[in-house]
C-alpha cells in the first residue's frame, strides 16, 4: 500500500445509480469522500452521479434527481462505484419491473463497454450482481450481500465468491458485502490514496468503530483496537497512527492523551483490549508489511523504517501476529501478483 500522497491530486469518481438504488449504498461511501475533501486539500475526490435515467426512486421512496447520463468514455484512473438495489422501495411505488429491467440492462451494457484496464470498479452490496452480469468479475475474487451470494455464484461462475468478508480487493476490482460495508471499503480506498491518518479521522467522525468485530477477517490493523468511544485512548492511538515508526513510550503518550501513565495503561487494556506497547508494535508491523509487499527494501531497511531497534526485534514482533515469517509473506505475495 503506497502512502505517498501526490500534491493536489484529483480522483474522478463516477457513482452509478441503478433503479431502486439502496440509498445507504450511495450515501455511506460518498459521505466518506465528502469528509475526505473537507479535511485536506492534497487529494480531492470529484464525484459525478451517473445512470440510465435522470431520476431514480431510491429504496426509501426518496427521488434522486440530476443524474448525469452514462458517459461514452471514462478518464484513466477513474473510480466507478456501483450501488445495490432494493426489491421494493418504501411505499411500493415506482417503475414497473419491466421498465427497471431495461434501465439495468443499459447500465450493464455500458459497464461492459466502459470499464477497461486502468479503471477501478467498486461494487457496494448487490451492485456486484450488475458487475457480474457485465462479465467484469470473471476470474476475480469477490463478495456481495450474504443474501445475494448464491446469485453471484450463478452469474459469475469463474469468479471466486468469498463469504463473511466486509470487502474483497482483487487487483482493480473491489467488492463489498451488505450495505454499510461500503463505508468500510471506501475508508480502505481513502487510506490507500490519501493515507491512514485521514481514513482514521473519517472513521471516528462516522463512528464506525462501534460496528467492528475483532473476529472480522477484513478488520484493518489500523482500526483494530478502536472499537470503543474513550477519548483518552483514541488520542493516544491517533498519535501512534500518525507516526507509527516513532518511539512511543507510555509516558510520552500519557502526556499527549492527558492521563497518567498508569491510568493510560489501565484504560488501554480495558478499552483497546491490549497494552500500549502491543498496540504500537501492531502498527509498526502493519507499516513494515506495507513496505514488505510494495517495495524491494531488504529486511534490515524495513525494520529500521518501521521503527524497530533491530531486524531481530522486527521478526520477533512479526511472528506474534503472523504465522508466516516476513520473507515467506513477500514470496507468497509475489507469486500471487505473477498469477
JSON list of C-alpha atoms in Angstrom, two decimals, residues 240 242-249 280-292 299-318:
[
{"chain": "A", "resi": 240, "resn": "UNK", "atom": "CA", "xyz": [0.70, 6.46, 17.22]},
{"chain": "A", "resi": 242, "resn": "UNK", "atom": "CA", "xyz": [0.15, 9.43, 12.63]},
{"chain": "A", "resi": 243, "resn": "UNK", "atom": "CA", "xyz": [3.74, 8.28, 13.12]},
{"chain": "A", "resi": 244, "resn": "UNK", "atom": "CA", "xyz": [3.91, 4.55, 13.88]},
{"chain": "A", "resi": 245, "resn": "UNK", "atom": "CA", "xyz": [7.67, 4.38, 13.31]},
{"chain": "A", "resi": 246, "resn": "UNK", "atom": "CA", "xyz": [8.35, 6.74, 16.23]},
{"chain": "A", "resi": 247, "resn": "UNK", "atom": "CA", "xyz": [9.50, 5.52, 19.62]},
{"chain": "A", "resi": 248, "resn": "UNK", "atom": "CA", "xyz": [6.36, 5.63, 21.75]},
{"chain": "A", "resi": 249, "resn": "UNK", "atom": "CA", "xyz": [6.72, 5.33, 25.50]},
{"chain": "A", "resi": 280, "resn": "UNK", "atom": "CA", "xyz": [2.26, 0.45, 18.96]},
{"chain": "A", "resi": 281, "resn": "UNK", "atom": "CA", "xyz": [4.00, -2.72, 17.79]},
{"chain": "A", "resi": 282, "resn": "UNK", "atom": "CA", "xyz": [0.99, -3.80, 15.73]},
{"chain": "A", "resi": 283, "resn": "UNK", "atom": "CA", "xyz": [1.06, -0.54, 13.80]},
{"chain": "A", "resi": 284, "resn": "UNK", "atom": "CA", "xyz": [4.81, -0.83, 13.29]},
{"chain": "A", "resi": 285, "resn": "UNK", "atom": "CA", "xyz": [4.27, -4.32, 11.89]},
{"chain": "A", "resi": 286, "resn": "UNK", "atom": "CA", "xyz": [1.48, -3.01, 9.64]},
{"chain": "A", "resi": 287, "resn": "UNK", "atom": "CA", "xyz": [3.80, -0.31, 8.32]},
{"chain": "A", "resi": 288, "resn": "UNK", "atom": "CA", "xyz": [6.51, -2.91, 7.78]},
{"chain": "A", "resi": 289, "resn": "UNK", "atom": "CA", "xyz": [4.07, -5.19, 5.99]},
{"chain": "A", "resi": 290, "resn": "UNK", "atom": "CA", "xyz": [3.19, -2.44, 3.51]},
{"chain": "A", "resi": 291, "resn": "UNK", "atom": "CA", "xyz": [6.88, -1.88, 2.75]},
{"chain": "A", "resi": 292, "resn": "UNK", "atom": "CA", "xyz": [7.42, -5.62, 2.51]},
{"chain": "A", "resi": 299, "resn": "UNK", "atom": "CA", "xyz": [14.55, -6.71, 5.97]},
{"chain": "A", "resi": 300, "resn": "UNK", "atom": "CA", "xyz": [17.09, -4.51, 7.72]},
{"chain": "A", "resi": 301, "resn": "UNK", "atom": "CA", "xyz": [15.86, -1.37, 5.98]},
{"chain": "A", "resi": 302, "resn": "UNK", "atom": "CA", "xyz": [12.22, -2.31, 6.54]},
{"chain": "A", "resi": 303, "resn": "UNK", "atom": "CA", "xyz": [12.84, -2.91, 10.24]},
{"chain": "A", "resi": 304, "resn": "UNK", "atom": "CA", "xyz": [14.61, 0.43, 10.59]},
{"chain": "A", "resi": 305, "resn": "UNK", "atom": "CA", "xyz": [11.99, 2.44, 8.69]},
{"chain": "A", "resi": 306, "resn": "UNK", "atom": "CA", "xyz": [9.16, 0.83, 10.66]},
{"chain": "A", "resi": 307, "resn": "UNK", "atom": "CA", "xyz": [10.77, 1.89, 13.93]},
{"chain": "A", "resi": 308, "resn": "UNK", "atom": "CA", "xyz": [12.19, -1.39, 15.20]},
{"chain": "A", "resi": 309, "resn": "UNK", "atom": "CA", "xyz": [15.51, -1.39, 17.05]},
{"chain": "A", "resi": 310, "resn": "UNK", "atom": "CA", "xyz": [16.79, -4.36, 15.03]},
{"chain": "A", "resi": 311, "resn": "UNK", "atom": "CA", "xyz": [15.81, -6.92, 12.42]},
{"chain": "A", "resi": 312, "resn": "UNK", "atom": "CA", "xyz": [15.67, -9.49, 15.19]},
{"chain": "A", "resi": 313, "resn": "UNK", "atom": "CA", "xyz": [13.13, -7.44, 17.15]},
{"chain": "A", "resi": 314, "resn": "UNK", "atom": "CA", "xyz": [11.10, -6.91, 13.96]},
{"chain": "A", "resi": 315, "resn": "UNK", "atom": "CA", "xyz": [10.92, -10.65, 13.26]},
{"chain": "A", "resi": 316, "resn": "UNK", "atom": "CA", "xyz": [10.07, -11.45, 16.88]},
{"chain": "A", "resi": 317, "resn": "UNK", "atom": "CA", "xyz": [7.16, -8.99, 16.96]},
{"chain": "A", "resi": 318, "resn": "UNK", "atom": "CA", "xyz": [6.04, -10.00, 13.47]}
]
